[in-house]
Short mmCIF file of C-alpha atoms and ligand atoms in Angstrom, two decimals:
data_model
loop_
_atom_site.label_atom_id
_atom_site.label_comp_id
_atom_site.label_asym_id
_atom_site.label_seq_id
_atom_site.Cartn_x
_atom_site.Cartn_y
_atom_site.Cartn_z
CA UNK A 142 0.00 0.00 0.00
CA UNK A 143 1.38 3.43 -0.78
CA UNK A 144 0.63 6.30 0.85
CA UNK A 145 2.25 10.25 0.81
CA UNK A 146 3.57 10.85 4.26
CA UNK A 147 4.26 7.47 5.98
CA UNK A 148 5.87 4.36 4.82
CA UNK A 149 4.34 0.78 5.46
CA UNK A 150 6.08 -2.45 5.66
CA UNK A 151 5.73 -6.00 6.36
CA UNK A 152 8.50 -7.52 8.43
CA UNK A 153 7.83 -11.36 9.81
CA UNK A 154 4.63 -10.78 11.45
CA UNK A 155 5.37 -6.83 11.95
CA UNK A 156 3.64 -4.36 10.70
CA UNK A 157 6.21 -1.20 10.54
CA UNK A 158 4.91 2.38 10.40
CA UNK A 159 7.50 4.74 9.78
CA UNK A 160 6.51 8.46 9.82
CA UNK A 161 8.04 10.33 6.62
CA UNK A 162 8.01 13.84 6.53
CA UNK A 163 11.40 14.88 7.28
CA UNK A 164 11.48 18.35 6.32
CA UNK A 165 8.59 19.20 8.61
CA UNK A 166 9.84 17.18 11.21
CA UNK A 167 7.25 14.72 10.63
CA UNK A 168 4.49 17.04 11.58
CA UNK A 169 1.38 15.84 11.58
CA UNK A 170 -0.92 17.42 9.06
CA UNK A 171 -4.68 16.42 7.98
CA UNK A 172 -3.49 14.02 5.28
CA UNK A 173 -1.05 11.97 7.70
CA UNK A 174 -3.90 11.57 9.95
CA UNK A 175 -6.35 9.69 7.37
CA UNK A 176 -3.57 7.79 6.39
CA UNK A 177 -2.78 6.53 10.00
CA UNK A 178 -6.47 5.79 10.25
CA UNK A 179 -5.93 3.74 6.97
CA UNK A 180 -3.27 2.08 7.83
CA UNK A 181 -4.21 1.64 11.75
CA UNK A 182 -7.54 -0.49 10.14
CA UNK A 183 -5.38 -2.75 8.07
CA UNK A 184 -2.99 -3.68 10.71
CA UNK A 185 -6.14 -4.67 12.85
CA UNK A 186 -7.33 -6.99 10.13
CA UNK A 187 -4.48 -8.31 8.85
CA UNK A 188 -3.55 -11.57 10.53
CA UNK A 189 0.09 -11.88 9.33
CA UNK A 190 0.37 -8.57 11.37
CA UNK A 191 0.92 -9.54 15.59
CA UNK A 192 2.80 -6.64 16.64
CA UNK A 193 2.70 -2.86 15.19
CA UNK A 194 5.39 -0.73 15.52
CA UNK A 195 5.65 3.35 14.68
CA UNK A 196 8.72 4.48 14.10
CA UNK A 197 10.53 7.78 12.83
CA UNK A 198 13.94 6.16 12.61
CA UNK A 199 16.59 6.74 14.82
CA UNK A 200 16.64 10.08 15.48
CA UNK A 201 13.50 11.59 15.00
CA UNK A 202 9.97 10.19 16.03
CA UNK A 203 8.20 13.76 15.30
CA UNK A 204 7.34 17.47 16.38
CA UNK A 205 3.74 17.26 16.64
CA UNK A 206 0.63 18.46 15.36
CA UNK A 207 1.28 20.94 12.07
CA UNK A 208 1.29 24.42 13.52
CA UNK A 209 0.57 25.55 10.03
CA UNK A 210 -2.25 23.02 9.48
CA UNK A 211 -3.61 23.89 13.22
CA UNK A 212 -3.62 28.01 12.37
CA UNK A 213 -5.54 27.34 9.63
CA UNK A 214 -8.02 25.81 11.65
CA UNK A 215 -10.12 29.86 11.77
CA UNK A 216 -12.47 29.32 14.66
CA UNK A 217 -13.35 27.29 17.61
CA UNK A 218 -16.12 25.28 16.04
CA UNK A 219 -13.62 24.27 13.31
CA UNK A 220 -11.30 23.04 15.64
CA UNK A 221 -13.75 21.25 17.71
CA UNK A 222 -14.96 19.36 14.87
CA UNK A 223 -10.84 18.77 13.71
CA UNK A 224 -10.12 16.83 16.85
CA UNK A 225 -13.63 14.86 17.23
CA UNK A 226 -12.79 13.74 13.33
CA UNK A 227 -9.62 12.56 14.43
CA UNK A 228 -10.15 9.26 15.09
CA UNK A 229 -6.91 8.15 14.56
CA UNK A 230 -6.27 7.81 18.35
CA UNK A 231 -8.65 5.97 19.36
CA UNK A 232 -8.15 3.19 16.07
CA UNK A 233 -4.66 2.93 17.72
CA UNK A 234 -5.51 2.76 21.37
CA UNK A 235 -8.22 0.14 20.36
CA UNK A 236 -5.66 -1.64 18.11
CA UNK A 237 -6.60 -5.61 19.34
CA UNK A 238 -2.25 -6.38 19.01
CA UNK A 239 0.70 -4.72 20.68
CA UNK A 240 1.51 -2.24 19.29
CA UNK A 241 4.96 -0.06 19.92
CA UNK A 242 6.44 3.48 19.55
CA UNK A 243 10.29 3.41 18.88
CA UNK A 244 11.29 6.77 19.30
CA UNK A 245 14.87 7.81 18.12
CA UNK A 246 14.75 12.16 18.52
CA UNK A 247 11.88 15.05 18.84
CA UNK A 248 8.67 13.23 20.24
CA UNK A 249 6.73 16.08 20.77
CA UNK A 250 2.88 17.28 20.83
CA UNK A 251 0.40 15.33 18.88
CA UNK A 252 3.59 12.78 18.51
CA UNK A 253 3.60 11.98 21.83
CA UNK A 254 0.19 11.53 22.01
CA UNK A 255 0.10 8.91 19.20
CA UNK A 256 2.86 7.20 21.59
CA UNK A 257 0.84 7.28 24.88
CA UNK A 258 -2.03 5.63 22.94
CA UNK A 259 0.60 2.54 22.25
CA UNK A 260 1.24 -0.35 24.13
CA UNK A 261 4.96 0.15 24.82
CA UNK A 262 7.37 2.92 24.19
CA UNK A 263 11.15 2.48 23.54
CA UNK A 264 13.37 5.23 23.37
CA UNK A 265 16.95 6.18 22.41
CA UNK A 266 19.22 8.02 24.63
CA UNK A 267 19.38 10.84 21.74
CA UNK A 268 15.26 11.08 22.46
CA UNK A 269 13.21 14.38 23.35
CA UNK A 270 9.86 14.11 24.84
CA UNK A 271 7.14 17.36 25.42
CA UNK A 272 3.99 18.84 25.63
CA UNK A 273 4.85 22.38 24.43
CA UNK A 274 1.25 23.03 23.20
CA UNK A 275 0.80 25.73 26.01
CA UNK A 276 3.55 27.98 24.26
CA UNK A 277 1.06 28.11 21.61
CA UNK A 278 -1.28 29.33 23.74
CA UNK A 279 -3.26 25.67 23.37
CA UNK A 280 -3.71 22.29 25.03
CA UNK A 281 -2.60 18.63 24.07
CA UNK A 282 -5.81 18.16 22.30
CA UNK A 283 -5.30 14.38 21.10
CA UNK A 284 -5.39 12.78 24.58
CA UNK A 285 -2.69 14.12 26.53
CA UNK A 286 -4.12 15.73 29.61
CA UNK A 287 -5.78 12.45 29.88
CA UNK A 288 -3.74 10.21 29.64
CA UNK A 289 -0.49 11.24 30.33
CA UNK A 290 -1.43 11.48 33.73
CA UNK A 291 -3.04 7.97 33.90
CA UNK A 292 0.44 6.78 32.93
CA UNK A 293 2.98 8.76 34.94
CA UNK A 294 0.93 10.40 37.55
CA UNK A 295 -0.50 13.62 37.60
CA UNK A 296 2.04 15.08 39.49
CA UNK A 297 4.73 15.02 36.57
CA UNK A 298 2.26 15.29 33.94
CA UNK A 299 1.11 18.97 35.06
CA UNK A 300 4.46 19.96 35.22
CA UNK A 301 4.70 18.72 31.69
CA UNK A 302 1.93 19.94 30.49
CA UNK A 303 1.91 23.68 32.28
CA UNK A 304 5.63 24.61 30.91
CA UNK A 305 5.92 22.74 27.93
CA UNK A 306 9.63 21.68 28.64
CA UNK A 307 11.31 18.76 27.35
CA UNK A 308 12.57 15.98 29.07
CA UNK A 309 15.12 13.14 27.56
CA UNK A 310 15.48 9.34 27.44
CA UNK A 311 16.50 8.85 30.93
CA UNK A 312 14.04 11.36 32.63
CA UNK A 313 11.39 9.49 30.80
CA UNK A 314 12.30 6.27 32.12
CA UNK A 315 12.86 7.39 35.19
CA UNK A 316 9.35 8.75 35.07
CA UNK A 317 8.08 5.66 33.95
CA UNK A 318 6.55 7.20 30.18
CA UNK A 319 9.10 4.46 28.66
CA UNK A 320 9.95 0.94 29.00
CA UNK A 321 13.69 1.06 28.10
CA UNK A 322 16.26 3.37 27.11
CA UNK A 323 19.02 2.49 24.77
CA UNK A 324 21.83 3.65 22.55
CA UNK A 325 20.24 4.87 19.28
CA UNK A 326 22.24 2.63 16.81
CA UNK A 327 20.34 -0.06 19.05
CA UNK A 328 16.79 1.23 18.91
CA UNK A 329 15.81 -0.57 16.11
CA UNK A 330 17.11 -4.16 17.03
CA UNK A 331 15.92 -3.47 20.53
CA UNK A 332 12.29 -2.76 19.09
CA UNK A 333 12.58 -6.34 16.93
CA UNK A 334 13.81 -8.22 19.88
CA UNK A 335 10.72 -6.38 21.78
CA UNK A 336 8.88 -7.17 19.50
CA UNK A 337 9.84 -10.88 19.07
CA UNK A 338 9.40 -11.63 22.60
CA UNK A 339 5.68 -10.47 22.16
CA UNK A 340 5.38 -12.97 19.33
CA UNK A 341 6.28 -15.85 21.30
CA UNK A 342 3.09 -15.15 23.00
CA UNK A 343 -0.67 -16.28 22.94
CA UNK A 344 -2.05 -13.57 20.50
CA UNK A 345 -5.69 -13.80 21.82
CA UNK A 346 -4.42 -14.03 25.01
CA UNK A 347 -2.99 -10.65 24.48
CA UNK A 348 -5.94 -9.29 22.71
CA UNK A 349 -8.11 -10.57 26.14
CA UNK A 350 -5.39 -9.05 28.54
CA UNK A 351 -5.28 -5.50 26.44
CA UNK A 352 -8.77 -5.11 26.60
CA UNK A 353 -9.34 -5.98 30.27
CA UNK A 354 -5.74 -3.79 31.13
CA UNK A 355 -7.36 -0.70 28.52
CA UNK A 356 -11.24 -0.68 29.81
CA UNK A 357 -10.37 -1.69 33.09
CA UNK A 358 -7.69 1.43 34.15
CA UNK A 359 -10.63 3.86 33.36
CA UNK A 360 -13.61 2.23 35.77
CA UNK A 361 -13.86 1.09 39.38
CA UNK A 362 -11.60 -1.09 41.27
CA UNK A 363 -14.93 -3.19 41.25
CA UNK A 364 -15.99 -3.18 37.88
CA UNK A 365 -12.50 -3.39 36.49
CA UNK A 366 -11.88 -6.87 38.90
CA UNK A 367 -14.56 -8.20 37.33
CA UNK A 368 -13.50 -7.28 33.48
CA UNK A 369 -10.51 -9.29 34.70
CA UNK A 370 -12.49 -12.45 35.69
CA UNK A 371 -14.41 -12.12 32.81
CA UNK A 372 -11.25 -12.06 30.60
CA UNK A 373 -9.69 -14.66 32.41
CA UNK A 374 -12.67 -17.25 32.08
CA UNK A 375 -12.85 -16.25 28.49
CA UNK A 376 -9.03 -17.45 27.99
CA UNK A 377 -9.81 -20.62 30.14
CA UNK A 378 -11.81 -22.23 27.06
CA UNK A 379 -8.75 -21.47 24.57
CA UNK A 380 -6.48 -23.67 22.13
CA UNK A 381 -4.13 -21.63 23.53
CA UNK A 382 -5.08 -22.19 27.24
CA UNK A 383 -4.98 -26.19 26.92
CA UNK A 384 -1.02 -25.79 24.92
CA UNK A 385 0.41 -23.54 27.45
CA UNK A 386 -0.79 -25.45 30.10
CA UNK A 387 0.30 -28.92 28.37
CA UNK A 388 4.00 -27.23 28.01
CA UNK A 389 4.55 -26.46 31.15
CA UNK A 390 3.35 -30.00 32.36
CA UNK A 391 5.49 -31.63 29.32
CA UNK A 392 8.39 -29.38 29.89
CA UNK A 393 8.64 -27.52 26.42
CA UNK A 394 7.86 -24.76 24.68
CA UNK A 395 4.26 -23.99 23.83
CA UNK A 396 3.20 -23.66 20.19
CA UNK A 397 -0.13 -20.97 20.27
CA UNK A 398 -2.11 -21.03 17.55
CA UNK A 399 -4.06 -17.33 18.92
CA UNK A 400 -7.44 -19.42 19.07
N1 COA B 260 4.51 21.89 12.60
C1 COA B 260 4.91 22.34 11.42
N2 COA B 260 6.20 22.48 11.05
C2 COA B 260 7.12 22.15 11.97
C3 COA B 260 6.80 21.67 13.24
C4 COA B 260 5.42 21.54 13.54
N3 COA B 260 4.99 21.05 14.72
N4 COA B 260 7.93 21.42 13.93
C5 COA B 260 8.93 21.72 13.11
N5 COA B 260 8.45 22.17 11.91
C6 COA B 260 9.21 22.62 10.75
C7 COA B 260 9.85 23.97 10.98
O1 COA B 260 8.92 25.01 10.71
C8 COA B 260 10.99 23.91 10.00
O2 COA B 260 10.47 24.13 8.70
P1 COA B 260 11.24 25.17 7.69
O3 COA B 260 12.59 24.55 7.49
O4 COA B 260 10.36 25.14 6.48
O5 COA B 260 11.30 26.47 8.41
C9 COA B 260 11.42 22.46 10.05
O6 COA B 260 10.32 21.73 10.55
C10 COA B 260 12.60 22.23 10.97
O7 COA B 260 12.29 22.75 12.25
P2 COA B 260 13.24 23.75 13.07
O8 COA B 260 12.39 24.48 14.08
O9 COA B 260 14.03 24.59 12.12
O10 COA B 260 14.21 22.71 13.79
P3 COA B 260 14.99 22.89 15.17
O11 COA B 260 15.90 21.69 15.24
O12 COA B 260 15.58 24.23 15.28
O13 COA B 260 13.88 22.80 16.32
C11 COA B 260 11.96 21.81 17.43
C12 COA B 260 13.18 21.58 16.51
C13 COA B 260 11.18 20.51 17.45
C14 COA B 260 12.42 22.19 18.83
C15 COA B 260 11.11 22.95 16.86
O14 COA B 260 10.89 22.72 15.46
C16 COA B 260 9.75 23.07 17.51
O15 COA B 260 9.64 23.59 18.60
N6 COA B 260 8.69 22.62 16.81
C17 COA B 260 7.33 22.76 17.28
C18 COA B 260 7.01 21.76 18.36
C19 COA B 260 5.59 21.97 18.87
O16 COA B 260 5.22 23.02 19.37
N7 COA B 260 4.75 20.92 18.73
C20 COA B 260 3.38 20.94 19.16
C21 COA B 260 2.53 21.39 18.05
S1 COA B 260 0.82 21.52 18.54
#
């Protein structure tokens, strides 16, 4: 499939995103949004895809929402109905895999915001993370007042969002807004061997576990306990269920089938 401003490939049962807009620092404009929708849709139903991963190389992930596009945006009501059509969020979020943000450089605004609706996020040392919408005189309008402080706390995430500063690699790990740090000629291996690991797992399982984890953060302690139980009876009927129990009695490894 070829689209204008990313670049899709197929990789042994990944599905590689890699935002290409160099010049603009991969900004996000109207046209890389539809095609992230597009592409977000095939991944889901594409069974030779397991795990998705968005990448801008190693050193750049991207600088956000297009200030250009966004001042061209002439009045509230416009915007408003710019960030409800934006559904390309959510399609991630929702995205029944694992899906991963390998970020190499600038992962800023609206970029960081596609990466707190993934899974996992793996930076390189030579990484820059932000929220400078308020030096625009704006907000994070594509989920991160939300969720940024679901992840890291809200303590953190006001100070992130309220000054707009950028942190790096390490101060995002330390925060906990990334899984790993490493060197950036190792960021893309280190994604693959992520990535790999996630394979050698029970792919409905993780669709069951993501969806419990996902709907579960954002209700009751009550409610969300008994998402989980539901989940976990719902895996107790599996293919998968019977194999990785049978392995572990026969001493090998399992073989899931993701049924
Ligand atoms: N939207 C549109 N264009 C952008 C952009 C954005 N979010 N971020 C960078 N660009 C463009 C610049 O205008 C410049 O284009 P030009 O060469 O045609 O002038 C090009 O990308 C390179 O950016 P530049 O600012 O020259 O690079 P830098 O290394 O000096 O600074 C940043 C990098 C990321 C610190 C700086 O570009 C920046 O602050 N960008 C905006 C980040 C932001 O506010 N994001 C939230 C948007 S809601």
């Amino acid at each position: 499939m070829d689209f204008e401003t990313i670049v899709y490939k197929k990789e042994g049962g990944r599905g590689i995103v890699f935002f290409n807009r160099p010049d603009k620092l991969n900004a996000l404009s109207q046209k890389v949004f539809e095609e992230l929708t597009v592409v977000f849709r095939e991944m889901e139903n594409d069974p030779e895809v397991s795990v998705v991963i968005l990448t801008g190389g190693p050193d750049l992930f991207g600088a956000g929402a297009d200030i250009q596009m966004l001042s061209g945006l002439k009045s509230s009501a416009e915007c408003y109905l710019f960030t409800g059509g934006n559904s390309a969020y959510a399609i991630l979020e929702d995205m029944g895999k694992p899906t991963i943000a390998a970020i190499g450089g600038f992962c800023l605004g609206g970029m960081l915001e596609l990466a707190l609706c993934c899974d996992f996020r793996l930076a390189a040392d030579s990484a820059k993370f932000g929220l400078p919408e308020v030096k625009l005189g704006v907000l994070p309008g594509g989920g991160g007042t939300q969720r940024l402080p679901r992840l890291i706390g809200m303590t953190k995430a006001k100070e992130l969002v309220y000054l707009g500063d950028f942190i790096d690699g390490q101060e995002a790990y330390r925060l906990g807004l990334v899984n790993m740090v490493v060197p950036k000629d190792q960021l893309e291996s280190e994604t693959d061997k992520f990535a790999k690991r996630l394979m050698g797992r029970p792919p409905f399982g993780l669709r069951v576990i993501k969806g419990v984890m996902n709907t579960g953060i954002n209700t009751s302690l009550k409610e969300s306990l008994e998402i989980e139980r539901q989940g976990f009876t719902i895996l107790f009927s599996t293919e998968d269920k019977k194999e990785g129990m049978a392995a572990f009695m026969e001493k090998r490894k399992p073989k899931f089938i993701g049924k």
